[in-house]
Short mmCIF file of C-alpha atoms in Angstrom, two decimals:
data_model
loop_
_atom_site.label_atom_id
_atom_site.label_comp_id
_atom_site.label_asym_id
_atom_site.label_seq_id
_atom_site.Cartn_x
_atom_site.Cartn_y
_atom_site.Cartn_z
CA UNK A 1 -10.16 70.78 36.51
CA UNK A 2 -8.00 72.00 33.29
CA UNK A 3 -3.87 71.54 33.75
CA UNK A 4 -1.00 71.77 31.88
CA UNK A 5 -1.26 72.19 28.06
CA UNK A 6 -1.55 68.93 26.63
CA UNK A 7 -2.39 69.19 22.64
CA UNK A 8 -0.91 72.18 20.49
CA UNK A 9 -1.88 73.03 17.21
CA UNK A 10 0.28 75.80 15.54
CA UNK A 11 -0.61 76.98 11.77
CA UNK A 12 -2.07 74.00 10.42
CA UNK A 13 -2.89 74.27 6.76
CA UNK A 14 -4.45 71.24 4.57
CA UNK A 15 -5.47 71.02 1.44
CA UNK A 16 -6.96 69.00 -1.03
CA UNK A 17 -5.50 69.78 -4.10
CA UNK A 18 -6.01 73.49 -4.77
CA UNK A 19 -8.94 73.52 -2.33
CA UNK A 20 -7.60 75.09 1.69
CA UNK A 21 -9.52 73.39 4.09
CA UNK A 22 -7.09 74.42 7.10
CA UNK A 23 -5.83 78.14 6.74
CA UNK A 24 -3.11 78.59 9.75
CA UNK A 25 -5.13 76.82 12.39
CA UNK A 26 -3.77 77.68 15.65
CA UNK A 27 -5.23 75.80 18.90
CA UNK A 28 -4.12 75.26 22.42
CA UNK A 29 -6.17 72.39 24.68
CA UNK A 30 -5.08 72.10 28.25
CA UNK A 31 -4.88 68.74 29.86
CA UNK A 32 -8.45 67.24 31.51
CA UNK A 33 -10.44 69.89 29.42
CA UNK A 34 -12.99 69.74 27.18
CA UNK A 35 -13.28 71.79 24.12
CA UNK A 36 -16.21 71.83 21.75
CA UNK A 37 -15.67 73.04 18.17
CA UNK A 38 -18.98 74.51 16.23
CA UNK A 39 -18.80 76.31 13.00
CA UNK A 40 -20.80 75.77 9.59
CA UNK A 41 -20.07 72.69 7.50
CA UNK A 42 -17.15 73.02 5.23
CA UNK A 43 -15.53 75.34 8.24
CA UNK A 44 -12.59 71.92 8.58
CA UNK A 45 -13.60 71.44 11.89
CA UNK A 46 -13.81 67.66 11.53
CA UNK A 47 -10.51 68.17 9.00
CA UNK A 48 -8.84 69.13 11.68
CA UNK A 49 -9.90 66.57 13.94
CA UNK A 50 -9.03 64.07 11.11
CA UNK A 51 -5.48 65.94 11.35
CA UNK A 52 -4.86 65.62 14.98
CA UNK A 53 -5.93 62.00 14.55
CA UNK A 54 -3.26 61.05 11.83
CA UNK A 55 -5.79 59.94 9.33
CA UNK A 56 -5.13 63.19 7.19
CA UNK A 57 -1.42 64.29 6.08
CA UNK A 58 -1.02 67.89 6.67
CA UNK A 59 0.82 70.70 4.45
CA UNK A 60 1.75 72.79 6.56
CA UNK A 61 2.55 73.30 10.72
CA UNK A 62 3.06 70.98 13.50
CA UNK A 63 0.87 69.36 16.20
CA UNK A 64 2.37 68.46 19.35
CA UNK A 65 0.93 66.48 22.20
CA UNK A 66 2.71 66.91 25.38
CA UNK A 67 5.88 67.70 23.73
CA UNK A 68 5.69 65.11 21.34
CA UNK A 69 5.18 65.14 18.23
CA UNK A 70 1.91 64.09 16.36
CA UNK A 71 2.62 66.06 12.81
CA UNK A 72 4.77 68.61 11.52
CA UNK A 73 5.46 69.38 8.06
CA UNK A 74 9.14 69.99 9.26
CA UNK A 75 11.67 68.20 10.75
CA UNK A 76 11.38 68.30 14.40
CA UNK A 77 14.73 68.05 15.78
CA UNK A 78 14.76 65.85 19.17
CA UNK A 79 11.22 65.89 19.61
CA UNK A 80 9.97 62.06 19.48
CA UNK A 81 6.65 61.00 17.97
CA UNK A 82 3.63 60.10 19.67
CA UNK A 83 2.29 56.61 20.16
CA UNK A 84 -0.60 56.51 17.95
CA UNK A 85 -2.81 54.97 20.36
CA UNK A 86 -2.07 58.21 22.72
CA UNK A 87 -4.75 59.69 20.72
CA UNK A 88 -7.85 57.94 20.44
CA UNK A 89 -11.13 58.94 18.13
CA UNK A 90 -14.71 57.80 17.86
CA UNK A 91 -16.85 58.36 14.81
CA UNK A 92 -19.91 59.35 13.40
CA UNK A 93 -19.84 56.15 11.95
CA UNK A 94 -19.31 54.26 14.46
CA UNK A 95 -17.05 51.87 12.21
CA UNK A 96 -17.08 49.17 15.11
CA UNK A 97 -15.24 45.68 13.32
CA UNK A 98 -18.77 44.04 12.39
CA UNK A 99 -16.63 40.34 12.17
CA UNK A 100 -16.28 41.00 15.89
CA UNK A 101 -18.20 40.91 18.66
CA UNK A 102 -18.27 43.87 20.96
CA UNK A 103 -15.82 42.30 23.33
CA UNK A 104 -13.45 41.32 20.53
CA UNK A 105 -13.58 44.84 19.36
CA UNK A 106 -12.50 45.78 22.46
CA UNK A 107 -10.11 43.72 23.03
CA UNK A 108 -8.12 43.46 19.56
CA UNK A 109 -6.08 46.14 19.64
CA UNK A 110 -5.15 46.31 23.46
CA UNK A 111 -3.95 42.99 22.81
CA UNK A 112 -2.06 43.63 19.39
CA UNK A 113 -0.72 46.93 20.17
CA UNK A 114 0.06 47.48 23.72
CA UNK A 115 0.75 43.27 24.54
CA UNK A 116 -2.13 42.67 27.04
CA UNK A 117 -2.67 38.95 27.60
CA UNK A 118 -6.79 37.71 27.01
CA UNK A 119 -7.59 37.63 30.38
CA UNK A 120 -6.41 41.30 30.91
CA UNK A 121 -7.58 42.54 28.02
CA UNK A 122 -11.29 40.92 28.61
CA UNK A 123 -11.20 42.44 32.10
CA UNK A 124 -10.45 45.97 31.10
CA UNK A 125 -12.97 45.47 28.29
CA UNK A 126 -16.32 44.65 30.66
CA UNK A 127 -14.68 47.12 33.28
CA UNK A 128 -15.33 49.87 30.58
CA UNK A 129 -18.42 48.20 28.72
CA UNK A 130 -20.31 48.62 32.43
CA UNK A 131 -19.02 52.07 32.31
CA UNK A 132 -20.76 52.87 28.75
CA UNK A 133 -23.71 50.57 30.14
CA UNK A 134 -23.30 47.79 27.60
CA UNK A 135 -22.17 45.07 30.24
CA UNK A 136 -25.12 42.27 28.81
CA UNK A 137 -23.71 42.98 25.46
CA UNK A 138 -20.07 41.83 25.46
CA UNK A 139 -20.87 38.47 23.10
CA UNK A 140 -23.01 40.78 20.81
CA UNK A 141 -22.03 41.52 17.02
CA UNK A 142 -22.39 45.41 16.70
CA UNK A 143 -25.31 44.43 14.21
CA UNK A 144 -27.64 43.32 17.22
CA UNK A 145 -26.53 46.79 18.51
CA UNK A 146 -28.82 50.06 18.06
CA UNK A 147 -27.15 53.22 16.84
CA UNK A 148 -26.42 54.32 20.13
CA UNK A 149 -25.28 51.06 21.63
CA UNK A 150 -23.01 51.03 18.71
CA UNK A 151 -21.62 54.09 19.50
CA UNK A 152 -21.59 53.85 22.99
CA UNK A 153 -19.09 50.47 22.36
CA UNK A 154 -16.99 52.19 20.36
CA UNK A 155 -15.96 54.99 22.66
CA UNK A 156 -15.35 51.95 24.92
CA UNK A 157 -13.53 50.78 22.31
CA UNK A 158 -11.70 53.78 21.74
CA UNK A 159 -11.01 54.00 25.69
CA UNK A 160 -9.21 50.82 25.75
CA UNK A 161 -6.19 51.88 24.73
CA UNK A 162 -6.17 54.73 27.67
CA UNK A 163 -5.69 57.23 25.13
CA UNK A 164 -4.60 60.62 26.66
CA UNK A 165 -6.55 62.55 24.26
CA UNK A 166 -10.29 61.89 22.60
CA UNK A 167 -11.42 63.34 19.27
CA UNK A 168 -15.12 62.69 18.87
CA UNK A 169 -16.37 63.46 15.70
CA UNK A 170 -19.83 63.83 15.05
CA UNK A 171 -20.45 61.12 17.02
CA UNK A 172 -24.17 61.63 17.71
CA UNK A 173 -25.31 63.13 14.52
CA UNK A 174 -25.78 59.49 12.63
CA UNK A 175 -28.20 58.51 15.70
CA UNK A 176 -31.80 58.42 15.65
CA UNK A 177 -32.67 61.71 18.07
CA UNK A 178 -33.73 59.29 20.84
CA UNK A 179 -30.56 57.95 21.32
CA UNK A 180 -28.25 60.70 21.52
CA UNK A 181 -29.03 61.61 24.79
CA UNK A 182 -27.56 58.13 25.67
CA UNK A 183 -24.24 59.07 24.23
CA UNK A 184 -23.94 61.90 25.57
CA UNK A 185 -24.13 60.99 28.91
CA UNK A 186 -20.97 58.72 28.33
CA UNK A 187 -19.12 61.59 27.34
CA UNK A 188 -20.54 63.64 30.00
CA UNK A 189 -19.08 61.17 32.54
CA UNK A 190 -15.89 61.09 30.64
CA UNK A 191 -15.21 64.09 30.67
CA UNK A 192 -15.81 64.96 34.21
CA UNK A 193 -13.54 62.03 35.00
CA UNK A 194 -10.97 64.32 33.93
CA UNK A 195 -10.81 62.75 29.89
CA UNK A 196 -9.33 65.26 27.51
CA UNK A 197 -11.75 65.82 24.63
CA UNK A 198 -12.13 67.86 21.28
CA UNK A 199 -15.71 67.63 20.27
CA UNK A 200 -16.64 68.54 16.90
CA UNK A 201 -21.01 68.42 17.16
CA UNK A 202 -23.91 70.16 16.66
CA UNK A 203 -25.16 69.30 20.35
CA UNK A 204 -25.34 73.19 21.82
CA UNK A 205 -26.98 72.37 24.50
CA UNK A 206 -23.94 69.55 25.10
CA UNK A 207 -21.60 72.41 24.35
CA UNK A 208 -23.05 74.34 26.62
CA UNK A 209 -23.12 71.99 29.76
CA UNK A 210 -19.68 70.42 29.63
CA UNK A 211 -17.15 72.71 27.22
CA UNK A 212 -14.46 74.69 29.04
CA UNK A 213 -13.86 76.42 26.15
CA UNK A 214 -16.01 76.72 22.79
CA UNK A 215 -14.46 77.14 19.77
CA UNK A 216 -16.02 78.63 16.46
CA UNK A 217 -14.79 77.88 13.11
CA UNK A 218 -15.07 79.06 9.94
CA UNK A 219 -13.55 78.79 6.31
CA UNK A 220 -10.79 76.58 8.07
CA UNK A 221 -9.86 79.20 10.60
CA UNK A 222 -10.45 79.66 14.59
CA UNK A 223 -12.71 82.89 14.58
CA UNK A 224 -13.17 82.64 17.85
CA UNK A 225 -12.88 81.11 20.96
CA UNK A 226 -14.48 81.28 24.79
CA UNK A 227 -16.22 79.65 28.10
CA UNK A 228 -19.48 78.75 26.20
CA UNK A 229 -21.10 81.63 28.66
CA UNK A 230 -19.39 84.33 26.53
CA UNK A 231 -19.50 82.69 23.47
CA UNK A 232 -23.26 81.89 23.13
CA UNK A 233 -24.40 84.46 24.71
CA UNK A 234 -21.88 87.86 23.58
CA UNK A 235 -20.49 86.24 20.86
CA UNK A 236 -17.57 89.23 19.72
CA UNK A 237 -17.36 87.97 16.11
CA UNK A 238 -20.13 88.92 13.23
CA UNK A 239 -19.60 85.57 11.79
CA UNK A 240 -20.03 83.48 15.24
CA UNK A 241 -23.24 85.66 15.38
CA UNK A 242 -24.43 85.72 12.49
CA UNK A 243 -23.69 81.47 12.68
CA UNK A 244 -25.22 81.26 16.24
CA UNK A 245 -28.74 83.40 15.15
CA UNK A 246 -28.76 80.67 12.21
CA UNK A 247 -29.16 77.98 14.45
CA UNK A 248 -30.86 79.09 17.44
CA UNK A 249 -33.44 80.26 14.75
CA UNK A 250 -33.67 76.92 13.20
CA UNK A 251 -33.92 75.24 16.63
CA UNK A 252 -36.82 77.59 17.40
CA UNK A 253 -38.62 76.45 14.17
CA UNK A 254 -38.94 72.89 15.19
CA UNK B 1 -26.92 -3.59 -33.05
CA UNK B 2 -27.86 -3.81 -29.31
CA UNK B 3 -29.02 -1.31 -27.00
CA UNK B 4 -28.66 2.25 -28.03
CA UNK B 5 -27.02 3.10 -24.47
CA UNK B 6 -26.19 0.52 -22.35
CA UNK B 7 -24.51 1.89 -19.25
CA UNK B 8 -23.69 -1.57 -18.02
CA UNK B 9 -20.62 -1.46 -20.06
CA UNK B 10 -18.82 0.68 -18.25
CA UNK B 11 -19.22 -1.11 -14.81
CA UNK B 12 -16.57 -3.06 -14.83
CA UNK B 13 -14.23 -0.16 -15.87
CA UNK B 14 -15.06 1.84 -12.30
CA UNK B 15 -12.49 0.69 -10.29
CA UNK B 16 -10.42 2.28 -12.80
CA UNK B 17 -12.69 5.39 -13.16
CA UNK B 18 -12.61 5.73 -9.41
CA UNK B 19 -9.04 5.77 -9.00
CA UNK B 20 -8.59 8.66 -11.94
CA UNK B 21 -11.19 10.67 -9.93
CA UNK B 22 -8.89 10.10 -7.17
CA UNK B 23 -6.08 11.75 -9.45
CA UNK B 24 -8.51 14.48 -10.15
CA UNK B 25 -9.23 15.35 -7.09
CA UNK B 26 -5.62 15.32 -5.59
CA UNK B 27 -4.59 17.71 -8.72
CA UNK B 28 -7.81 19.84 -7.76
CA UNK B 29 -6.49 20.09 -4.00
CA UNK B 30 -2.77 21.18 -4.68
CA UNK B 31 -4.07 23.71 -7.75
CA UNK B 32 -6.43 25.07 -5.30
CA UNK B 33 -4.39 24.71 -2.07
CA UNK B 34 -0.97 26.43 -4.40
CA UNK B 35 -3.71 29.11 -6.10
CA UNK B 36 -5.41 30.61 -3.12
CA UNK B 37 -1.70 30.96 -1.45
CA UNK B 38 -0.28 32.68 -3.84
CA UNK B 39 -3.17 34.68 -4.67
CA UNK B 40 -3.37 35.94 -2.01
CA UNK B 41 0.08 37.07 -1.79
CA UNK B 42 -0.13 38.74 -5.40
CA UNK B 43 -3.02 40.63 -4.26
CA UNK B 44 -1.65 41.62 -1.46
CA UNK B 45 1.99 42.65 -3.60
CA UNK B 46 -0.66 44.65 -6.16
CA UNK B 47 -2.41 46.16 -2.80
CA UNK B 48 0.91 47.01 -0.98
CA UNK B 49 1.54 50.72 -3.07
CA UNK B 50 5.04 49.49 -3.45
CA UNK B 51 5.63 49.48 -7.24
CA UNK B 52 8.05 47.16 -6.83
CA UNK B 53 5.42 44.21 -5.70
CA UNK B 54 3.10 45.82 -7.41
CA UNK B 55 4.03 45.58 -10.76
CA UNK B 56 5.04 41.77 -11.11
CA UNK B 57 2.28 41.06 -9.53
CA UNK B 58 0.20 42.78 -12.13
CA UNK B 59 2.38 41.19 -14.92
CA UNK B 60 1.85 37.67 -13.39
CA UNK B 61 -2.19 37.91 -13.05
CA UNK B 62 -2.36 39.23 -16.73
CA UNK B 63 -0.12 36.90 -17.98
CA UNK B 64 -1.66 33.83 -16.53
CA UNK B 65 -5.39 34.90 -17.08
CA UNK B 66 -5.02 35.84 -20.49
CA UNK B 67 -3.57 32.57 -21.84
CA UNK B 68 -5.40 29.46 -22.41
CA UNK B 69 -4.85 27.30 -19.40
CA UNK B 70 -4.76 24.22 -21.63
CA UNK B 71 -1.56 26.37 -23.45
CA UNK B 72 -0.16 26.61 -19.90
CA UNK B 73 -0.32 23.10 -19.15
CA UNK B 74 1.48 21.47 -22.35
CA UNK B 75 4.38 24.49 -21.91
CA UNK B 76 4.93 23.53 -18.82
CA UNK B 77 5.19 19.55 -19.61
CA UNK B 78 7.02 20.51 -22.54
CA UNK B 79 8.74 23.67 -22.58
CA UNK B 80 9.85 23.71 -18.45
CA UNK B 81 12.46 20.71 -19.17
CA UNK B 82 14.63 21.93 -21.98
CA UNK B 83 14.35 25.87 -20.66
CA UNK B 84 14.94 25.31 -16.99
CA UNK B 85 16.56 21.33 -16.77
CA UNK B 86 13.21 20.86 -14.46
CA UNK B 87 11.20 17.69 -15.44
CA UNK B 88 8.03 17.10 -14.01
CA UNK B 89 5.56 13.96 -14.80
CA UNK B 90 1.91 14.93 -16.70
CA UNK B 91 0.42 15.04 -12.71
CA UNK B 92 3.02 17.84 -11.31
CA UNK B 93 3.30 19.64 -14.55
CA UNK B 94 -0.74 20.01 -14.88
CA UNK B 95 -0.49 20.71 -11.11
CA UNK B 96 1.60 23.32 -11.20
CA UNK B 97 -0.11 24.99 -14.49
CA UNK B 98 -3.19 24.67 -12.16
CA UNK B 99 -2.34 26.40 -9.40
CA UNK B 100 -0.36 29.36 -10.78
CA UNK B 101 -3.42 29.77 -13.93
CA UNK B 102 -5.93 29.91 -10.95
CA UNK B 103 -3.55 32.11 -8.68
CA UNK B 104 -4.36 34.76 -11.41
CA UNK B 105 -7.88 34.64 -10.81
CA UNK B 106 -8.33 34.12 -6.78
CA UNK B 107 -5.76 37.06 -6.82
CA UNK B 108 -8.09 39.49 -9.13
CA UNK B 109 -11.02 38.17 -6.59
CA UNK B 110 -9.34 38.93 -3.25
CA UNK B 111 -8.04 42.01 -4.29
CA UNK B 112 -11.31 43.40 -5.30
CA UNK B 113 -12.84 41.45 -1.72
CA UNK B 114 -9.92 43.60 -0.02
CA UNK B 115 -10.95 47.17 -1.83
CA UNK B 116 -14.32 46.37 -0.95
CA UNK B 117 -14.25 46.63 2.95
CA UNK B 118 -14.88 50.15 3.60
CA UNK B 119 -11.62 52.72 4.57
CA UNK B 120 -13.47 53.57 7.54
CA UNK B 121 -12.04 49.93 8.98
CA UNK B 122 -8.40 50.80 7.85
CA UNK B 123 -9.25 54.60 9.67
CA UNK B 124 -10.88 52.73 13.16
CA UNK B 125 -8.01 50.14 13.27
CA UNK B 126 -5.80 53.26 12.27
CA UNK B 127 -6.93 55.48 15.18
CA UNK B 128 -6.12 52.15 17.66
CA UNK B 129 -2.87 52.02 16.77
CA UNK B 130 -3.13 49.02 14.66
CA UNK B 131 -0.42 48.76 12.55
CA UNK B 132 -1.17 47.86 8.39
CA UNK B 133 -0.25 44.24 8.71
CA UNK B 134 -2.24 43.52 11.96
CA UNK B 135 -5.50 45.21 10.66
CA UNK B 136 -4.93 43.55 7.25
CA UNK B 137 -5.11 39.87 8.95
CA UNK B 138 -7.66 41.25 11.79
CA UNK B 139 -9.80 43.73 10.32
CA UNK B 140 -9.99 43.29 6.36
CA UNK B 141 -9.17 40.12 5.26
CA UNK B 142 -12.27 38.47 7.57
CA UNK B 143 -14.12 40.99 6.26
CA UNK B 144 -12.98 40.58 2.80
CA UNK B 145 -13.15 36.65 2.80
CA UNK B 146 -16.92 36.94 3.41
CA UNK B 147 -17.29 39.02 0.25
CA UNK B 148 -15.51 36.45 -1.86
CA UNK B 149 -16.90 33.40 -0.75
CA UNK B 150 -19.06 33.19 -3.99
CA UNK B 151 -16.91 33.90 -6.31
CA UNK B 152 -14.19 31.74 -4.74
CA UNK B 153 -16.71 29.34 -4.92
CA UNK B 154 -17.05 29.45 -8.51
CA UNK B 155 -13.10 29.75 -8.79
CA UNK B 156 -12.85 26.36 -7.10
CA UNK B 157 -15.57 24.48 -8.77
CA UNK B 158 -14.41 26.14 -11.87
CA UNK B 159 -10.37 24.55 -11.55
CA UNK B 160 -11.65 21.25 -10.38
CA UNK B 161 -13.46 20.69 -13.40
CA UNK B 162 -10.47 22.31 -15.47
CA UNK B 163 -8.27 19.27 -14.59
CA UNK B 164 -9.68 17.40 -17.29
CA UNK B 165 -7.34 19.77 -19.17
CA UNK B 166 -4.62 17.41 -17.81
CA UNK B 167 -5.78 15.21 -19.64
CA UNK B 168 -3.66 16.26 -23.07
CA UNK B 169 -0.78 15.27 -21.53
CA UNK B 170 -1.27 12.06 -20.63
CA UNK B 171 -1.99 12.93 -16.53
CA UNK B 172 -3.78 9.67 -15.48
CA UNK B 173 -6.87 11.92 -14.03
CA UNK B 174 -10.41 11.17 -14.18
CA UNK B 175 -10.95 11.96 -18.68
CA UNK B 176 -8.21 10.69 -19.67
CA UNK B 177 -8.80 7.22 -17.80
CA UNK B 178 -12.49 7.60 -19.28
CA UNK B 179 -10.60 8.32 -23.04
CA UNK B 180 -8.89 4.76 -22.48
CA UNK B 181 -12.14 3.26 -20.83
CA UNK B 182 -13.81 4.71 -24.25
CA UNK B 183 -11.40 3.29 -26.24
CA UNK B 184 -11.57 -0.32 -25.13
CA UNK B 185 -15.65 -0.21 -25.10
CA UNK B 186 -16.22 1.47 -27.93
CA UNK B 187 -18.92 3.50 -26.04
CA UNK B 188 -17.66 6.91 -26.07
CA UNK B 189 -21.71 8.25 -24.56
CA UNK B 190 -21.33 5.85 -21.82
CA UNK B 191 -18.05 6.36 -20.30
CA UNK B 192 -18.65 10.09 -20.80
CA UNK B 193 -22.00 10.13 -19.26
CA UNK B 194 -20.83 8.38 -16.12
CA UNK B 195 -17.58 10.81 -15.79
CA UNK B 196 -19.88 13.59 -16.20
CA UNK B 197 -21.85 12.31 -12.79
CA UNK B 198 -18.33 11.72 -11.55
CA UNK B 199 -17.15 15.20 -11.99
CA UNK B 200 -20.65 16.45 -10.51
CA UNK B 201 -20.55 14.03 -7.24
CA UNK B 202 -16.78 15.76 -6.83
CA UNK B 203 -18.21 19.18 -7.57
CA UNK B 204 -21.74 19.63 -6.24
CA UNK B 205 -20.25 19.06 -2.30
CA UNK B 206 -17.95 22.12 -2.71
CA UNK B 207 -21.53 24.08 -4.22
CA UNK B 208 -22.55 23.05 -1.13
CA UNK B 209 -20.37 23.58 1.07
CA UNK B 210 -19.32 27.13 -0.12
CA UNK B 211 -23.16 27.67 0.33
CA UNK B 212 -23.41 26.58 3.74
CA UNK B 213 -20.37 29.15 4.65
CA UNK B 214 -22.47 32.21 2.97
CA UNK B 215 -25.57 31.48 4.92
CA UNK B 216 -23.14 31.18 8.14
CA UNK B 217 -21.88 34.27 7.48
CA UNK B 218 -24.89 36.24 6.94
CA UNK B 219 -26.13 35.05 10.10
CA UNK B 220 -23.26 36.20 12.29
CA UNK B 221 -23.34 39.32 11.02
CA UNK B 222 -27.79 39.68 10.82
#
């Protein structure tokens, strides 16, 4: 399932103003897999996402994907930059285009960026809306959409551009509980189709089913990191415990 | 003395009322048409983070929207020939005032319109490899546009009515024809009444109109 190594992340520090988010984060994904990150809010996991994705400037390390380079805070010699749309991120927000219909938001960017003519574009676009199960809602403005239909044309969206890596972001935790299961399920698929994905969520039992590898953050560090097996149920680290027993008891209130 | 307001007078006079409405709304379209161009671009110069546009841009719109527009037009009748060897008649110098007076304002409006669509759009478009000018013309400015349709709306009904202005210098639009109509009749009330209605029938549509585009809007996006 899991390959070569596709995304590296060597000390990454950020901050905002005097404020560390990222302390020296280090973090290897291998092509195809699918890592979950979990840690308390405030850890930086989403930072770090927000990093990877370009949307953040960094102070300090590098990021490579696949050789290339996606953000350093040094000059790296030879190495050429990634495309941006190589990397490809989906929201808790959603932030579909709301001007556009679903199609259009689709299709803008594959057009603009990579040079697709309409009729390409459009056909990739209701190839991938049958994947996410939106097929009768190509013409639709993403305000006719519920939360999860939003969402679930947005990692369409996001797909369009054949991205090589996927940084979701939250992505269900803006959805009424009814309709996350709906999203997940996409990603579920995606990722067994071999997508690879860094999932920042609160979804254990998600974590659970389709990480290779969970990773546990905290105070903008990588405490710790295993097959989800190990790590929920011998965490090594007091803090993943101590993090873990937080929310397992919380889940058992409800 | 005969009737107190006798708006018969003034018929015969319309022919020449209607063709200075015609001059007002001509100098309306090119003020509006040279305003909403080139405020655009100086919003877009005070949006681009480049000091460089930035800056003139923000000299121009404080400039222009802090000096009387009637000031404008007469300096630039007046004060463009000897300074710059340019001469323009009353109609190009009052259009010209026009359009870069308003260009201040639409600029202050679609700048705002522009700040007002969330960063999240900049960050999706971002993520999609959209470069800054393609998400500017196909993410935020249609989103922005539909923020300032009311104000633009009042921008526009606003400068039509301020081409009377032209008027001081001599620009054969719709009050200064109704001065001379006045003049003649010696029925100041009348002529003024019916270029009041005038300047309404030219106005109202664009009320209208503007209207008709905010309800389309909000039903796209319902």
């Amino acid at each position: 399932m899991t390959g070569e190594l596709l995304l590296s992340v060597r000390q990454l520090v950020k901050r905002y103003g005097s404020t560390t988010v990222l302390d020296g984060v280090d973090l290897d994904v291998a092509a195809g897999s699918a890592l979950v990150i979990i840690g308390p809010s405030g850890s930086g996991k989403s930072t770090l996402l927000r990093c990877i994705a370009r949307l953040e400037p960094i102070a300090a390390g590098t990021i490579m994907l696949d050789g290339k380079f996606v953000a350093s805070s040094e000059r790296v010699g030879q190495a050429q930059a990634v495309a941006a749309h190589d990397i490809g991120m989906v929201f808790q927000s959603f932030n579909l285009f709301p001007h556009l219909t679903v199609l259009d938001n689709l299709t803008l960017a594959p057009r603009r960026v990579l040079g697709l003519g309409r009729a390409e574009a459009e056909a990739r676009a209701r190839d991938l809306l049958a994947v996410v199960g939106l097929a009768e809602k190509a013409e639709a403005y993403p305000a006719k959409l519920s939360g999860g239909q939003q969402q679930r044309a947005a990692i369409a969206r996001a797909l369009m551009m054949r991205p090589r890596l996927m940084l979701f972001d939250e992505v269900t935790s803006a959805l009424d509980p009814e309709l996350v299961g709906e999203v997940l399920k996409v990603m579920r698929t995606l990722s067994r189709e071999g997508m690879t994905m860094l999932v920042v969520t609160h979804e254990m039992g998600f974590a659970r089913d389709v990480a290779d590898d969970v990773v546990f953050m905290d105070h903008g560090r990588v405490v710790e990191r295993g097959p989800p097996d190990q790590l929920f149920a011998a965490p090594q680290e007091p803090r993943t415990r101590a993090f873990l027993s937080r929310l397992l008891g919380r889940d058992g209130d409800e | 003395m005969g009737a107190m307001f006798d708006i018969d007078v003034v018929v015969p006079y319309l022919p020449d009322l209607a063709s200075g409405l015609w001059v007002t709304f001509r100098l309306g379209v090119i003020s509006v048409v040279l305003g909403v161009v080139l405020g655009l671009l100086l919003a877009l110069a005070r949006l681009s983070g480049t000091r460089l546009l930035a800056w003139p841009a923000y000299l121009y719109i404080e400039l222009f929207r802090t000096t009387p527009p009637l000031v404008q037009i007469i300096w630039f009748y007046y004060g463009l020939p000897p300074l710059t060897g340019i001469e323009l008649d009353p109609f190009g110098a009052a259009a010209l005032a026009l359009g870069l007076n308003i260009a201040a304002f639409f600029a202050e409006i679609f700048r705002a319109g522009v700040e007002a669509v969330p960063a999240t759009q900049w960050q999706a478009a971002k993520v999609l490899g959209l470069g800054r000018l393609d998400t500017l013309r196909s993410v935020i400015l249609p989103q922005a546009a539909r923020l300032v349709l009311a104000p633009t709306g009042t921008t526009v009904i606003y400068l039509v009515k301020g081409t009377a202005l032209a008027s001081a210098i001599g620009a054969p639009e719709l009050l200064r024809v109704g001065q001379l109509v006045a003049l003649e009749t010696f029925r100041p009330v009348e002529v003024l009444t019916v270029i009041a209605v005038a300047y309404f029938v030219l106005t109202y549509p664009i009320a209208l109109a503007f209207m008709a585009l905010e309800k389309r809007v909000a039903r796209a996006r319902a």
